[in-house]
PDB file of C-alpha atoms in Angstrom:
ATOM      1  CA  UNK A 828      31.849   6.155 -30.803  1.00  0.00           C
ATOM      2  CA  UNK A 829      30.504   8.447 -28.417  1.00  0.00           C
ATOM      3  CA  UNK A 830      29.851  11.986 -28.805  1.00  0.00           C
ATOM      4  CA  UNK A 831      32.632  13.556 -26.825  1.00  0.00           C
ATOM      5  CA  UNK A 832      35.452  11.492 -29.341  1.00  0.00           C
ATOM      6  CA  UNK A 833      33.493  13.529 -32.465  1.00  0.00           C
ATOM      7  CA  UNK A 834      33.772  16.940 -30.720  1.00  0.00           C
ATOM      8  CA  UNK A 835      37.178  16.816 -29.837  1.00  0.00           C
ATOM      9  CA  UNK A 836      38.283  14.993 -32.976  1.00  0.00           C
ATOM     10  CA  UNK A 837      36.447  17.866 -35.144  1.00  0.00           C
ATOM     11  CA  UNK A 838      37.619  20.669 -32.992  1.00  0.00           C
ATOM     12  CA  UNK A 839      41.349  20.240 -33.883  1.00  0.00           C
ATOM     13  CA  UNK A 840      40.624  20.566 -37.297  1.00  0.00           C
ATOM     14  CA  UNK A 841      38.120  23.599 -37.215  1.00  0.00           C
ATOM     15  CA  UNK A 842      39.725  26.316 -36.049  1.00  0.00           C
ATOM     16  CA  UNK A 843      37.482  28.991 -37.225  1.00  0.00           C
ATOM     17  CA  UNK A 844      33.732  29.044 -37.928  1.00  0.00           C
ATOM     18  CA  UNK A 845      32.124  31.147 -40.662  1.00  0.00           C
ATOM     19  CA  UNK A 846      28.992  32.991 -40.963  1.00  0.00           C
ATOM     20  CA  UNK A 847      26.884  31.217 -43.419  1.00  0.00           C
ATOM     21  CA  UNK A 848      26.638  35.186 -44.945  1.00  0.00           C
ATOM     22  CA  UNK A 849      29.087  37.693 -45.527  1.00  0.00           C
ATOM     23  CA  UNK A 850      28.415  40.965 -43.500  1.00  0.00           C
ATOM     24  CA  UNK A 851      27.265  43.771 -45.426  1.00  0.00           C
ATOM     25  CA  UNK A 852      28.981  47.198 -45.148  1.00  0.00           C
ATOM     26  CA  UNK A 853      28.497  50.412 -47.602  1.00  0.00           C
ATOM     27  CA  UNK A 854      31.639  49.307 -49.808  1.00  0.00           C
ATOM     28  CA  UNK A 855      30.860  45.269 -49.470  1.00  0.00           C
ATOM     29  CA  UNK A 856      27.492  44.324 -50.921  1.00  0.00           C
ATOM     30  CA  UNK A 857      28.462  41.350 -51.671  1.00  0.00           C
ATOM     31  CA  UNK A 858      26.349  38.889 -49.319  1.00  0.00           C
ATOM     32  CA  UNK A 859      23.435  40.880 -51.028  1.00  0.00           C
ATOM     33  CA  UNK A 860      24.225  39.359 -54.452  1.00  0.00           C
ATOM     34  CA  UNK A 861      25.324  36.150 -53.030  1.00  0.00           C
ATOM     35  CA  UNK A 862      21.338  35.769 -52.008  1.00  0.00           C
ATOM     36  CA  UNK A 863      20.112  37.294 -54.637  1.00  0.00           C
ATOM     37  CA  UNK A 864      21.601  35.375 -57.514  1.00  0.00           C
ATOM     38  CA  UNK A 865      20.766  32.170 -55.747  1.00  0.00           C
ATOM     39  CA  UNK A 866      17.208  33.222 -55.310  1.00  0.00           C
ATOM     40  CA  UNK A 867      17.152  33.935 -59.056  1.00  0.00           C
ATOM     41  CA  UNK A 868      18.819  30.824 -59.961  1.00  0.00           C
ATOM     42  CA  UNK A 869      16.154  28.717 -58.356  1.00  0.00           C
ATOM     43  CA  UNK A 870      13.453  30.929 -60.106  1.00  0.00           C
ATOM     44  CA  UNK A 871      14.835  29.937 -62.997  1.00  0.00           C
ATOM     45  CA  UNK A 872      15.471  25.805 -61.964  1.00  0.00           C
ATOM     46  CA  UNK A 873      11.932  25.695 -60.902  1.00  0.00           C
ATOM     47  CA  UNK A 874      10.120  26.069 -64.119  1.00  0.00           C
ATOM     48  CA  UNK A 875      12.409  25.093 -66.507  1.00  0.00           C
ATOM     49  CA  UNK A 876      12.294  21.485 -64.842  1.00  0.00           C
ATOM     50  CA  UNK A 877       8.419  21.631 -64.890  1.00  0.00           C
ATOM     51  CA  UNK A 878       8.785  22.192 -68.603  1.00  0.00           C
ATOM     52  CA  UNK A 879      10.969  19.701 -69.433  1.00  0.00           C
ATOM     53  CA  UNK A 880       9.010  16.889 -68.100  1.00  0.00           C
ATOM     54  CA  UNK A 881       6.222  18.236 -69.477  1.00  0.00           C
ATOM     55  CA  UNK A 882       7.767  18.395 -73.173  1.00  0.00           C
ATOM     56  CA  UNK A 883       8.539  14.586 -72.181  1.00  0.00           C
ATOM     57  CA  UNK A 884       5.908  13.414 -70.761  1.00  0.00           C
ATOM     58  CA  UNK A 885       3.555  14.966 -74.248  1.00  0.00           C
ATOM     59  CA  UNK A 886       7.068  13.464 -76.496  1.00  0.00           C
ATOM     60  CA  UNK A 887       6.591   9.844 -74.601  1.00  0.00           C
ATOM     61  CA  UNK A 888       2.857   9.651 -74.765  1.00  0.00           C
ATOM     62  CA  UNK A 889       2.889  10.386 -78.806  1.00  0.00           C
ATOM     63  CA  UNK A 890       5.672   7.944 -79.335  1.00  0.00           C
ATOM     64  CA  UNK A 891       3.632   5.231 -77.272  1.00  0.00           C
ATOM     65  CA  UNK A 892       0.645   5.731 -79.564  1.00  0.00           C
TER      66      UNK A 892
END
């Protein structure tokens, strides 16, 4: 299949292309929390995975002994 059947097979069925953002105005901040509660939530991911393979790693290691 070459490349011009996947453009104009896709461009039928997208009609209108988002910004990945919203836009930000003075009453809309909402692309601001968007970013920033993503930014959090992998704060959060981040070391509570290290932990828990830590906790199993020590858990595994006394059970093996």
């Amino acid at each position: 299949m070459s490349n011009n059947n996947l453009s104009t097979a896709m461009s039928s069925s997208l009609t209108v292309l988002l910004p990945p953002l919203f836009p930000i105005s003075d009453n809309n901040r909402s692309a601001w929390i968007i970013t920033v509660s993503t930014v959090l939530l992998i704060l959060t991911l981040l070391p509570t995975t290290v932990a828990l393979i830590s906790r199993i790693r020590i858990f595994a290691q006394s059970f093996l002994e």
